[in-house]
Tab-separated table of C-alpha atoms and ligand atoms in Angstrom:
chain	number	residue	atom	x	y	z
A	17	UNK	CA	-0.092	0.038	0.117
A	18	UNK	CA	1.154	3.514	-0.863
A	19	UNK	CA	-0.020	6.568	1.075
A	20	UNK	CA	0.913	9.824	2.670
A	21	UNK	CA	0.691	10.801	5.697
A	22	UNK	CA	-1.815	14.035	6.406
A	23	UNK	CA	1.397	16.015	7.512
A	24	UNK	CA	3.244	14.822	4.330
A	25	UNK	CA	0.036	15.957	2.176
A	26	UNK	CA	-0.331	19.407	4.095
A	27	UNK	CA	3.505	20.200	3.589
A	28	UNK	CA	3.419	19.174	-0.174
A	29	UNK	CA	5.564	21.390	-2.246
A	30	UNK	CA	4.051	20.147	-5.899
A	31	UNK	CA	0.622	19.493	-6.077
A	32	UNK	CA	-0.141	16.104	-7.795
A	33	UNK	CA	-2.788	13.564	-9.094
A	34	UNK	CA	-3.369	10.019	-7.356
A	35	UNK	CA	-2.933	10.675	-4.013
A	36	UNK	CA	-4.022	8.899	-1.056
A	37	UNK	CA	-4.418	9.530	2.721
A	38	UNK	CA	-5.786	7.276	5.626
A	39	UNK	CA	-7.090	8.703	8.439
A	40	UNK	CA	-10.012	9.422	11.013
A	41	UNK	CA	-12.924	12.258	10.250
A	42	UNK	CA	-12.703	15.413	12.469
A	43	UNK	CA	-15.948	17.346	11.075
A	44	UNK	CA	-17.793	17.056	7.967
A	45	UNK	CA	-19.576	20.530	6.548
A	46	UNK	CA	-21.892	19.956	3.480
A	47	UNK	CA	-21.662	23.235	0.855
A	48	UNK	CA	-24.639	24.444	-1.125
A	49	UNK	CA	-22.218	23.926	-3.775
A	50	UNK	CA	-22.897	20.191	-4.222
A	51	UNK	CA	-19.934	19.015	-2.203
A	52	UNK	CA	-18.302	18.639	1.257
A	53	UNK	CA	-15.793	19.586	3.222
A	54	UNK	CA	-14.182	16.581	5.577
A	55	UNK	CA	-11.110	17.508	8.115
A	56	UNK	CA	-9.024	14.797	8.067
A	57	UNK	CA	-6.752	14.004	10.293
A	58	UNK	CA	-4.241	10.527	10.900
A	59	UNK	CA	-2.485	11.704	14.170
A	60	UNK	CA	1.062	12.654	11.999
A	61	UNK	CA	0.039	16.453	12.629
A	62	UNK	CA	-1.830	18.969	14.862
A	63	UNK	CA	-3.150	20.311	11.479
A	64	UNK	CA	-6.102	18.430	9.834
A	65	UNK	CA	-6.216	18.081	6.114
A	66	UNK	CA	-9.302	19.397	4.143
A	67	UNK	CA	-10.691	16.946	1.862
A	68	UNK	CA	-12.899	18.234	-0.818
A	69	UNK	CA	-15.789	15.584	-2.032
A	70	UNK	CA	-17.785	16.275	-4.750
A	71	UNK	CA	-21.636	15.066	-5.230
A	72	UNK	CA	-20.463	13.269	-8.110
A	73	UNK	CA	-18.751	10.568	-5.895
A	74	UNK	CA	-20.860	7.362	-6.104
A	75	UNK	CA	-21.377	7.179	-2.391
A	76	UNK	CA	-21.784	10.547	-1.683
A	77	UNK	CA	-25.513	10.210	-0.526
A	78	UNK	CA	-25.191	7.296	0.841
A	79	UNK	CA	-22.170	7.448	2.769
A	80	UNK	CA	-20.008	10.447	2.662
A	81	UNK	CA	-22.900	12.540	3.707
A	82	UNK	CA	-23.552	10.325	6.780
A	83	UNK	CA	-19.589	10.716	7.864
A	84	UNK	CA	-19.357	12.151	11.329
A	85	UNK	CA	-16.503	12.791	14.023
A	86	UNK	CA	-14.337	9.466	14.540
A	87	UNK	CA	-15.309	7.844	10.977
A	88	UNK	CA	-11.869	5.918	9.272
A	89	UNK	CA	-11.566	6.588	5.483
A	90	UNK	CA	-9.113	6.308	2.616
A	91	UNK	CA	-9.115	9.239	0.631
A	92	UNK	CA	-7.977	9.044	-3.035
A	93	UNK	CA	-7.513	12.035	-5.053
A	94	UNK	CA	-6.058	15.262	-6.392
A	95	UNK	CA	-3.730	17.401	-4.144
A	96	UNK	CA	-4.135	21.029	-4.822
A	97	UNK	CA	-3.053	24.466	-3.846
A	98	UNK	CA	-5.801	25.522	-1.133
A	99	UNK	CA	-7.293	29.260	-1.627
A	100	UNK	CA	-8.497	28.786	2.237
A	101	UNK	CA	-6.330	30.422	4.590
A	102	UNK	CA	-3.987	28.145	7.298
A	103	UNK	CA	-3.391	25.447	4.569
A	104	UNK	CA	-1.437	25.306	1.640
A	105	UNK	CA	-3.129	22.530	0.195
A	106	UNK	CA	-6.191	19.923	-0.307
A	107	UNK	CA	-7.515	16.918	-1.630
A	108	UNK	CA	-10.146	16.912	-4.135
A	109	UNK	CA	-11.405	13.556	-3.507
A	110	UNK	CA	-11.925	11.184	-6.633
A	111	UNK	CA	-12.856	8.163	-4.243
A	112	UNK	CA	-13.241	8.064	-0.686
A	113	UNK	CA	-14.012	4.128	1.060
A	114	UNK	CA	-15.307	4.196	4.545
A	115	UNK	CA	-13.763	1.737	6.874
A	116	UNK	CA	-15.338	2.242	9.844
A	117	UNK	CA	-18.525	4.032	11.139
A	118	UNK	CA	-18.575	5.858	14.135
A	119	UNK	CA	-22.335	6.433	16.035
A	120	UNK	CA	-22.526	10.141	16.555
A	121	UNK	CA	-24.939	8.868	19.607
A	122	UNK	CA	-22.424	7.430	21.512
A	123	UNK	CA	-18.942	8.643	19.995
A	124	UNK	CA	-17.315	10.700	23.082
A	125	UNK	CA	-15.280	13.037	20.932
A	126	UNK	CA	-18.276	15.200	19.588
A	127	UNK	CA	-17.466	19.027	18.989
A	128	UNK	CA	-18.216	19.913	22.485
A	129	UNK	CA	-15.120	20.332	24.365
A	130	UNK	CA	-14.252	18.249	27.423
A	131	UNK	CA	-11.936	18.774	30.522
A	132	UNK	CA	-8.941	17.078	30.673
A	133	UNK	CA	-10.152	15.277	33.605
A	134	UNK	CA	-13.183	14.065	31.525
A	135	UNK	CA	-10.914	12.879	28.849
A	136	UNK	CA	-8.972	10.620	31.167
A	137	UNK	CA	-12.347	8.493	31.220
A	138	UNK	CA	-11.063	7.457	27.731
A	139	UNK	CA	-7.630	7.589	27.713
A	140	UNK	CA	-8.142	4.927	24.513
A	141	UNK	CA	-9.489	7.653	22.606
A	142	UNK	CA	-8.112	10.877	23.868
A	143	UNK	CA	-5.073	11.044	21.752
A	144	UNK	CA	-7.438	12.131	19.001
A	145	UNK	CA	-8.097	15.462	20.523
A	146	UNK	CA	-5.905	18.112	19.510
A	147	UNK	CA	-4.043	18.377	22.734
A	148	UNK	CA	-3.611	15.134	23.923
A	149	UNK	CA	-2.140	14.219	20.255
A	150	UNK	CA	0.197	17.034	20.589
A	151	UNK	CA	1.158	16.186	23.786
A	152	UNK	CA	2.273	12.377	22.416
A	153	UNK	CA	3.938	13.710	19.549
A	154	UNK	CA	6.141	15.861	21.882
A	155	UNK	CA	6.565	12.872	24.231
A	156	UNK	CA	8.024	10.991	21.415
A	157	UNK	CA	10.090	13.628	20.354
A	158	UNK	CA	11.772	13.748	23.780
A	159	UNK	CA	12.313	10.434	24.074
A	160	UNK	CA	14.047	10.017	20.765
A	161	UNK	CA	16.342	13.218	21.579
A	162	UNK	CA	17.286	11.756	24.965
A	163	UNK	CA	18.639	8.783	22.554
A	164	UNK	CA	20.164	11.055	20.594
A	165	UNK	CA	22.144	12.942	23.138
A	166	UNK	CA	23.454	10.190	24.998
A	167	UNK	CA	24.582	8.439	21.965
A	168	UNK	CA	26.430	11.937	20.770
A	169	UNK	CA	28.053	11.870	24.230
A	170	UNK	CA	29.363	8.247	24.279
A	171	UNK	CA	26.752	7.244	26.800
A	172	UNK	CA	25.833	3.044	26.221
A	173	UNK	CA	21.978	2.175	26.635
A	174	UNK	CA	21.519	-0.384	29.279
A	175	UNK	CA	18.778	-2.041	30.413
A	176	UNK	CA	18.227	-2.479	33.908
A	177	UNK	CA	15.791	-4.937	35.522
A	178	UNK	CA	12.296	-4.375	36.396
A	179	UNK	CA	11.837	-7.095	38.946
A	180	UNK	CA	14.518	-6.074	41.643
A	181	UNK	CA	15.543	-6.863	45.447
A	182	UNK	CA	17.148	-3.651	46.102
A	183	UNK	CA	14.675	-0.357	47.493
A	184	UNK	CA	16.982	2.021	45.765
A	185	UNK	CA	15.446	4.997	47.158
A	186	UNK	CA	15.056	3.602	50.592
A	187	UNK	CA	11.842	5.304	50.881
A	188	UNK	CA	9.511	1.954	50.958
A	189	UNK	CA	7.231	3.196	48.224
A	190	UNK	CA	7.712	-0.196	46.395
A	191	UNK	CA	5.087	-2.407	44.875
A	192	UNK	CA	5.715	-5.991	45.877
A	193	UNK	CA	6.135	-8.615	43.259
A	194	UNK	CA	3.944	-12.242	43.966
A	195	UNK	CA	2.591	-14.410	41.406
A	196	UNK	CA	-1.502	-15.407	40.874
A	197	UNK	CA	-0.310	-18.906	41.691
A	198	UNK	CA	0.444	-17.757	45.133
A	199	UNK	CA	-2.764	-15.864	45.749
A	200	UNK	CA	-4.692	-19.204	44.573
A	201	UNK	CA	-2.633	-21.192	47.254
A	202	UNK	CA	-3.887	-18.876	49.824
A	203	UNK	CA	-7.183	-18.725	48.928
A	204	UNK	CA	-7.210	-22.577	49.397
A	205	UNK	CA	-5.673	-22.120	52.506
A	206	UNK	CA	-2.521	-23.441	51.734
A	207	UNK	CA	0.640	-22.330	53.252
A	208	UNK	CA	2.059	-19.066	51.492
A	209	UNK	CA	5.024	-17.239	51.821
A	210	UNK	CA	4.744	-14.176	49.374
A	211	UNK	CA	8.133	-13.059	49.935
A	212	UNK	CA	9.883	-15.884	49.320
A	213	UNK	CA	7.714	-18.747	47.218
A	214	UNK	CA	8.665	-17.663	43.717
A	215	UNK	CA	12.415	-15.574	44.025
A	216	UNK	CA	14.941	-16.613	46.965
A	217	UNK	CA	13.743	-13.000	48.191
A	218	UNK	CA	11.201	-10.336	48.464
A	219	UNK	CA	11.189	-8.497	45.160
A	220	UNK	CA	9.394	-5.454	43.905
A	221	UNK	CA	9.056	-3.322	40.780
A	222	UNK	CA	11.874	-0.820	40.651
A	223	UNK	CA	11.899	2.363	41.791
A	224	UNK	CA	15.288	3.478	39.977
A	225	UNK	CA	17.712	1.502	38.064
A	226	UNK	CA	20.627	3.339	39.517
A	227	UNK	CA	22.087	1.219	41.666
A	228	UNK	CA	22.281	-1.739	38.844
A	229	UNK	CA	23.521	1.601	36.642
A	230	UNK	CA	26.124	1.986	38.562
A	231	UNK	CA	27.449	-1.566	38.157
A	232	UNK	CA	27.420	-0.737	34.524
A	233	UNK	CA	29.078	2.543	34.812
A	234	UNK	CA	32.214	1.255	36.585
A	235	UNK	CA	32.963	-1.293	33.328
A	236	UNK	CA	31.480	0.535	30.793
A	237	UNK	CA	32.289	4.252	31.599
A	238	UNK	CA	28.976	5.948	30.459
A	239	UNK	CA	25.645	4.862	30.171
A	240	UNK	CA	22.186	5.555	30.626
A	241	UNK	CA	18.896	3.383	31.573
A	242	UNK	CA	15.315	4.597	30.253
A	243	UNK	CA	12.567	2.856	31.441
A	244	UNK	CA	9.343	2.281	33.609
A	245	UNK	CA	9.920	2.942	37.033
A	246	UNK	CA	7.007	2.324	39.784
A	247	UNK	CA	6.425	3.803	42.993
A	248	UNK	CA	3.700	3.367	45.518
A	249	UNK	CA	3.149	7.144	45.853
A	250	UNK	CA	0.539	7.688	48.339
A	251	UNK	CA	-0.093	11.380	47.361
A	252	UNK	CA	-2.321	12.640	45.172
A	253	UNK	CA	-0.459	15.420	43.194
A	254	UNK	CA	-0.111	16.667	39.796
A	255	UNK	CA	3.120	15.755	39.484
A	256	UNK	CA	3.543	12.040	40.910
A	257	UNK	CA	2.527	8.827	39.246
A	258	UNK	CA	2.497	5.398	40.253
A	259	UNK	CA	4.209	4.246	37.005
A	260	UNK	CA	6.396	6.589	35.378
A	261	UNK	CA	9.336	6.780	32.880
A	262	UNK	CA	12.808	7.652	34.130
A	263	UNK	CA	16.236	8.181	32.475
A	264	UNK	CA	18.919	7.455	34.618
A	265	UNK	CA	22.664	8.399	32.902
A	266	UNK	CA	25.377	7.285	35.067
A	267	UNK	CA	29.212	7.862	34.562
A	268	UNK	CA	32.427	6.899	35.833
A	269	UNK	CA	35.283	9.563	36.550
A	270	UNK	CA	32.349	12.133	36.780
A	271	UNK	CA	32.169	14.527	39.928
A	272	UNK	CA	29.108	16.812	41.064
A	273	UNK	CA	30.372	19.559	38.378
A	274	UNK	CA	30.525	17.410	35.920
A	275	UNK	CA	27.157	16.198	36.603
A	276	UNK	CA	25.508	19.349	36.751
A	277	UNK	CA	27.062	20.025	33.351
A	278	UNK	CA	25.874	16.792	31.764
A	279	UNK	CA	22.024	17.521	33.225
A	280	UNK	CA	22.182	20.975	31.594
A	281	UNK	CA	23.557	20.163	28.457
A	282	UNK	CA	21.063	17.363	28.025
A	283	UNK	CA	18.018	19.301	28.936
A	284	UNK	CA	19.028	21.706	26.804
A	285	UNK	CA	19.825	19.607	23.660
A	286	UNK	CA	16.577	17.768	24.591
A	287	UNK	CA	14.433	21.255	24.786
A	288	UNK	CA	16.214	22.771	21.269
A	289	UNK	CA	15.252	19.400	19.229
A	290	UNK	CA	11.639	19.570	20.975
A	291	UNK	CA	11.489	23.228	19.246
A	292	UNK	CA	12.771	22.153	16.207
A	293	UNK	CA	11.150	18.997	15.341
A	294	UNK	CA	7.533	19.996	17.212
A	295	UNK	CA	6.854	23.352	15.720
A	296	UNK	CA	3.185	23.133	15.221
A	297	UNK	CA	2.734	21.609	18.107
A	298	UNK	CA	5.185	23.776	20.520
A	299	UNK	CA	3.666	26.708	18.748
A	300	UNK	CA	-0.133	25.035	19.773
A	301	UNK	CA	0.649	24.785	23.670
A	302	UNK	CA	1.888	28.482	23.612
A	303	UNK	CA	-1.031	29.763	22.337
A	304	UNK	CA	-3.745	27.363	24.302
A	305	UNK	CA	-2.182	25.810	27.143
A	306	UNK	CA	0.822	28.618	28.231
A	307	UNK	CA	1.117	31.731	27.171
A	308	UNK	CA	4.756	32.618	26.782
A	309	UNK	CA	6.059	29.066	26.894
A	310	UNK	CA	7.839	29.035	23.388
A	311	UNK	CA	9.998	32.547	24.538
A	312	UNK	CA	10.487	31.012	28.086
A	313	UNK	CA	11.939	27.532	26.554
A	314	UNK	CA	14.114	29.468	24.264
A	315	UNK	CA	15.121	31.731	26.756
A	316	UNK	CA	15.915	28.514	29.105
A	317	UNK	CA	18.343	27.168	25.904
A	318	UNK	CA	20.050	30.099	25.663
A	319	UNK	CA	20.906	31.129	29.249
A	320	UNK	CA	23.444	29.346	31.960
A	321	UNK	CA	21.363	27.898	34.658
A	322	UNK	CA	21.868	29.280	38.095
A	323	UNK	CA	23.392	27.523	40.872
A	324	UNK	CA	22.463	27.900	44.430
A	325	UNK	CA	23.226	25.540	47.523
A	326	UNK	CA	20.279	23.957	49.574
A	327	UNK	CA	21.440	26.079	52.433
A	328	UNK	CA	21.019	29.142	50.754
A	329	UNK	CA	17.761	28.267	49.414
A	330	UNK	CA	16.365	27.822	53.005
A	331	UNK	CA	17.633	31.196	53.797
A	332	UNK	CA	15.785	32.877	51.254
A	333	UNK	CA	12.935	30.747	51.973
A	334	UNK	CA	12.910	31.560	55.292
A	335	UNK	CA	13.046	35.137	55.052
A	336	UNK	CA	10.696	35.651	51.918
A	337	UNK	CA	7.241	37.112	52.557
A	338	UNK	CA	5.373	33.872	50.802
A	339	UNK	CA	2.838	32.319	52.658
A	340	UNK	CA	3.883	28.368	52.241
A	341	UNK	CA	1.465	25.412	53.196
A	342	UNK	CA	4.399	23.713	54.529
A	343	UNK	CA	6.931	25.307	56.890
A	344	UNK	CA	10.496	24.895	55.919
A	345	UNK	CA	13.706	24.888	57.631
A	346	UNK	CA	16.971	23.362	57.257
A	347	UNK	CA	16.780	19.869	57.317
A	348	UNK	CA	13.394	19.261	55.789
A	349	UNK	CA	13.145	18.436	52.497
A	350	UNK	CA	11.609	21.245	49.999
A	351	UNK	CA	8.035	20.812	48.761
A	352	UNK	CA	6.561	21.561	45.412
A	353	UNK	CA	5.499	25.060	46.538
A	354	UNK	CA	9.292	25.901	47.849
A	355	UNK	CA	10.862	24.509	44.319
A	356	UNK	CA	8.408	26.672	42.533
A	357	UNK	CA	8.817	29.922	44.515
A	358	UNK	CA	12.745	29.440	44.166
A	359	UNK	CA	12.500	29.019	40.366
A	360	UNK	CA	9.709	31.262	39.443
A	361	UNK	CA	9.778	34.314	42.199
A	362	UNK	CA	13.486	34.031	42.682
A	363	UNK	CA	15.375	33.134	39.815
A	364	UNK	CA	12.742	33.356	37.090
A	365	UNK	CA	13.970	30.251	35.463
A	366	UNK	CA	15.733	26.643	35.984
A	367	UNK	CA	17.999	26.209	39.049
A	368	UNK	CA	20.408	23.339	40.196
A	369	UNK	CA	20.432	23.348	43.792
A	370	UNK	CA	23.019	21.285	45.603
A	371	UNK	CA	24.358	20.092	48.845
A	372	UNK	CA	21.362	18.501	50.549
A	373	UNK	CA	21.257	17.403	53.980
A	374	UNK	CA	22.542	14.139	54.363
A	375	UNK	CA	19.603	13.228	56.679
A	376	UNK	CA	17.183	13.575	53.766
A	377	UNK	CA	18.886	12.026	50.706
A	378	UNK	CA	19.829	8.590	50.207
A	379	UNK	CA	22.550	6.404	51.700
A	380	UNK	CA	24.483	6.261	48.120
A	381	UNK	CA	25.113	9.894	47.722
A	382	UNK	CA	28.791	11.203	48.210
A	383	UNK	CA	29.131	12.820	51.970
A	384	UNK	CA	30.766	16.073	51.872
A	385	UNK	CA	33.537	17.265	54.266
A	386	UNK	CA	31.303	19.170	56.654
A	387	UNK	CA	29.713	15.187	57.236
A	388	UNK	CA	25.997	17.437	57.179
A	389	UNK	CA	25.831	17.613	53.506
A	390	UNK	CA	26.261	15.178	50.630
A	391	UNK	CA	26.814	15.903	46.798
A	392	UNK	CA	23.526	16.047	45.461
A	393	UNK	CA	22.054	18.286	42.769
A	394	UNK	CA	18.563	18.752	41.965
A	395	UNK	CA	17.717	20.602	38.784
A	396	UNK	CA	14.333	22.911	39.555
A	397	UNK	CA	12.166	24.235	36.870
A	398	UNK	CA	9.345	26.868	36.894
A	399	UNK	CA	5.700	25.502	36.739
A	400	UNK	CA	6.857	21.825	37.763
A	401	UNK	CA	9.411	22.246	40.596
A	402	UNK	CA	12.060	19.324	40.594
A	403	UNK	CA	12.640	17.789	37.093
A	404	UNK	CA	15.973	16.288	37.788
A	405	UNK	CA	17.650	14.455	41.110
A	406	UNK	CA	21.287	13.050	41.180
A	407	UNK	CA	24.584	13.149	42.930
A	408	UNK	CA	27.618	11.934	42.773
A	409	UNK	CA	28.204	8.358	44.595
A	410	UNK	CA	29.724	7.684	47.197
A	411	UNK	CA	32.806	5.872	46.136
A	412	UNK	CA	34.728	5.197	49.292
A	413	UNK	CA	34.181	1.795	50.904
A	414	UNK	CA	34.570	2.713	54.327
A	415	UNK	CA	32.211	5.942	54.328
A	416	UNK	CA	29.735	3.774	52.254
A	417	UNK	CA	29.600	0.935	55.075
A	418	UNK	CA	29.221	3.501	57.715
A	419	UNK	CA	26.252	4.976	56.112
A	420	UNK	CA	24.476	1.715	55.478
A	421	UNK	CA	24.893	0.772	58.843
A	422	UNK	CA	23.521	3.861	60.036
A	423	UNK	CA	20.670	3.616	58.019
A	424	UNK	CA	20.278	-0.086	58.897
A	425	UNK	CA	21.007	-1.772	55.507
A	426	UNK	CA	22.264	-5.084	55.416
A	427	UNK	CA	25.385	-5.386	53.619
A	428	UNK	CA	24.571	-8.644	52.567
A	429	UNK	CA	21.557	-7.567	50.431
A	430	UNK	CA	24.128	-5.033	49.022
A	431	UNK	CA	27.507	-6.892	48.742
A	432	UNK	CA	27.310	-6.541	44.577
A	433	UNK	CA	27.274	-3.004	45.368
A	434	UNK	CA	29.720	-2.358	47.854
A	435	UNK	CA	32.175	-4.436	45.687
A	436	UNK	CA	32.076	-1.689	43.172
A	437	UNK	CA	34.215	0.081	45.962
A	438	UNK	CA	36.291	-2.826	46.949
A	439	UNK	CA	37.861	-3.285	43.112
A	440	UNK	CA	38.866	-0.159	41.242
A	441	UNK	CA	36.531	2.068	43.008
A	442	UNK	CA	36.204	5.480	40.896
A	443	UNK	CA	34.421	8.791	41.687
A	444	UNK	CA	31.219	8.549	39.423
A	445	UNK	CA	27.971	10.449	39.474
A	446	UNK	CA	24.402	10.025	37.454
A	447	UNK	CA	20.939	11.462	38.043
A	448	UNK	CA	17.569	10.690	37.153
A	449	UNK	CA	15.173	12.808	34.801
A	450	UNK	CA	11.476	12.183	34.982
A	451	UNK	CA	10.110	11.814	31.406
A	452	UNK	CA	6.557	13.179	32.328
A	453	UNK	CA	7.886	16.014	34.594
A	454	UNK	CA	9.886	17.017	31.126
A	455	UNK	CA	6.966	16.511	29.013
A	456	UNK	CA	4.724	18.505	31.699
A	457	UNK	CA	7.153	21.481	31.745
A	458	UNK	CA	7.757	22.141	27.969
A	459	UNK	CA	4.059	21.722	27.023
A	460	UNK	CA	2.621	23.451	29.872
A	461	UNK	CA	0.429	20.824	30.622
A	462	UNK	CA	-0.803	21.211	34.443
A	463	UNK	CA	-1.574	17.443	35.310
A	464	UNK	CA	0.809	14.823	34.712
A	465	UNK	CA	-1.969	12.270	34.066
A	466	UNK	CA	-2.493	14.294	30.789
A	467	UNK	CA	1.198	13.424	29.571
A	468	UNK	CA	1.396	9.669	29.719
A	469	UNK	CA	-0.618	7.584	27.624
A	470	UNK	CA	-2.441	5.306	30.521
A	471	UNK	CA	-1.814	7.059	34.047
A	472	UNK	CA	-1.560	4.964	37.004
A	473	UNK	CA	-2.267	6.909	40.305
A	474	UNK	CA	-3.857	5.718	43.725
A	475	UNK	CA	-6.952	4.476	42.812
A	476	UNK	CA	-7.007	4.337	39.082
A	477	UNK	CA	-5.744	1.895	36.819
A	478	UNK	CA	-8.816	1.456	34.792
A	479	UNK	CA	-7.192	-0.512	32.024
B	1239	ATP	P1	9.484	14.234	44.232
B	1239	ATP	O1	10.334	15.406	45.156
B	1239	ATP	O2	8.989	15.078	43.343
B	1239	ATP	O3	8.522	13.420	44.771
B	1239	ATP	P2	11.559	12.729	44.293
B	1239	ATP	O4	12.815	13.513	44.851
B	1239	ATP	O5	11.162	11.666	45.481
B	1239	ATP	O6	10.726	13.599	43.514
B	1239	ATP	P3	13.829	11.048	42.794
B	1239	ATP	O7	13.877	9.783	43.407
B	1239	ATP	O8	14.828	12.283	42.826
B	1239	ATP	O9	12.272	11.634	42.991
B	1239	ATP	O10	13.483	10.512	41.035
B	1239	ATP	C1	14.287	11.427	40.044
B	1239	ATP	C2	12.961	11.697	39.379
B	1239	ATP	O11	12.408	11.410	38.988
B	1239	ATP	C3	12.538	13.140	39.789
B	1239	ATP	O12	13.316	14.302	40.141
B	1239	ATP	C4	11.283	13.533	38.975
B	1239	ATP	O13	11.440	13.777	38.062
B	1239	ATP	C5	10.859	11.783	38.673
B	1239	ATP	N1	9.945	11.483	39.595
B	1239	ATP	C6	10.069	10.950	40.738
B	1239	ATP	N2	9.126	10.332	41.563
B	1239	ATP	C7	8.009	10.759	40.622
B	1239	ATP	C8	6.684	10.368	40.199
B	1239	ATP	N3	5.985	9.554	41.487
B	1239	ATP	N4	5.979	10.310	39.030
B	1239	ATP	C9	6.517	11.151	38.584
B	1239	ATP	N5	8.083	11.170	38.173
B	1239	ATP	C10	8.678	11.172	39.295
B	1240	MG	MG1	9.427	11.723	46.137
B	1241	MG	MG1	12.691	15.170	45.657
B	1242	MG	MG1	14.622	13.832	44.043
């Protein structure tokens, strides 16, 4: 089969006969002049292709005039320059084949606008709307650019396991893995040990591929992992999901400064590729979702990121006039409201915060000389707050062992991790970017549930 996309048809430089396009009807309008206008979309672009269906078509009365939003069709015809505004071309149909009807009584995506919240009930259909379609194209572009950046910078793509026995973040937000058979056994009253009956120890869905990633970085040099991550977050916020995608680079011989530099170059690369390749969608977000977004992202790409220590940030937060829901003091973790204040009101752009208290960060972060802080770095952006969390890792055997003991982490469980410090240890660093937070930031979409195909949040995993 040989057909072109709506995007290609809209951008065609030369007009041509005998072109075929396949897609879904957005609208149909009948003109008095004996023909119909059909707006066709196939997901390749935000803009629709205008199809002109003349009354001479054999199925004009019994099919074409019954087309409604959601019907699928194949159109063959002549691609011509369009006299209408907002489009360069239009397709004059010689033939329209209807593949699938969509009952206008029940098809949910009629002309009426639905809220994003309502659209979540139709996660299987919502990408047929302008906004969700644009989000998913931008999400695709960001994902492709992530691979592009790391490839250009000599990072190898490794696949870390989804099922794991280690709680990397130590936050206890893990989903346990068990089997249906064990459930059945339990139901029939049999003896069941959920934590041991399949694997030799309790296992969970990964909260981060970092620890496994470190093992690869300390042999292959620079690596990244990019995959689904799971957290039993009890919070119902607009920036947390129970299942999200995380990109985690890890590089041997990197210190905190190298890591910050990597994070900044990485974000700028991904943002600028997205502006270049998703122009139409980005203009749409700028106009419909968050005014001024395009200019804001361009400025972020051009200007160096600001840096600040956690301690300085606390001083600013304590002395500012803002009323926060959560009180802040040295030693407590920043909430989204604090992160947003710092980026939006204090800096007016992205901010890299460093040197967090060791008490609020995981055991693997490198202890600083003051023994109170660790070589951590979070990248915060306006509108979203934390988008990246990273650090230089503790590479000194004795210090790591001490910190694990202090947090009651059994060394038997992490013997392989400790081994990396025992044999040829090197300074190394890395970070994690939440893919959805990046999509949220660049599109301006308010709720993280609207930037992932099938959102999973407490109480919601419909299909
Ligand atoms: P937050 O403070 O927002 O809860 P975190 O500090 O717990 O995030 P990290 O463990 O540092 O998160 O994870 C690295 C990155 O993964 C974060 O900077 C963020 O972009 C993303 N992330 C973390 N938790 C979630 C989640 N539940 N849903 C979506 N993205 C997340
Ligand atoms: Mg968290
Ligand atoms: Mg955080
Ligand atoms: Mg973090």
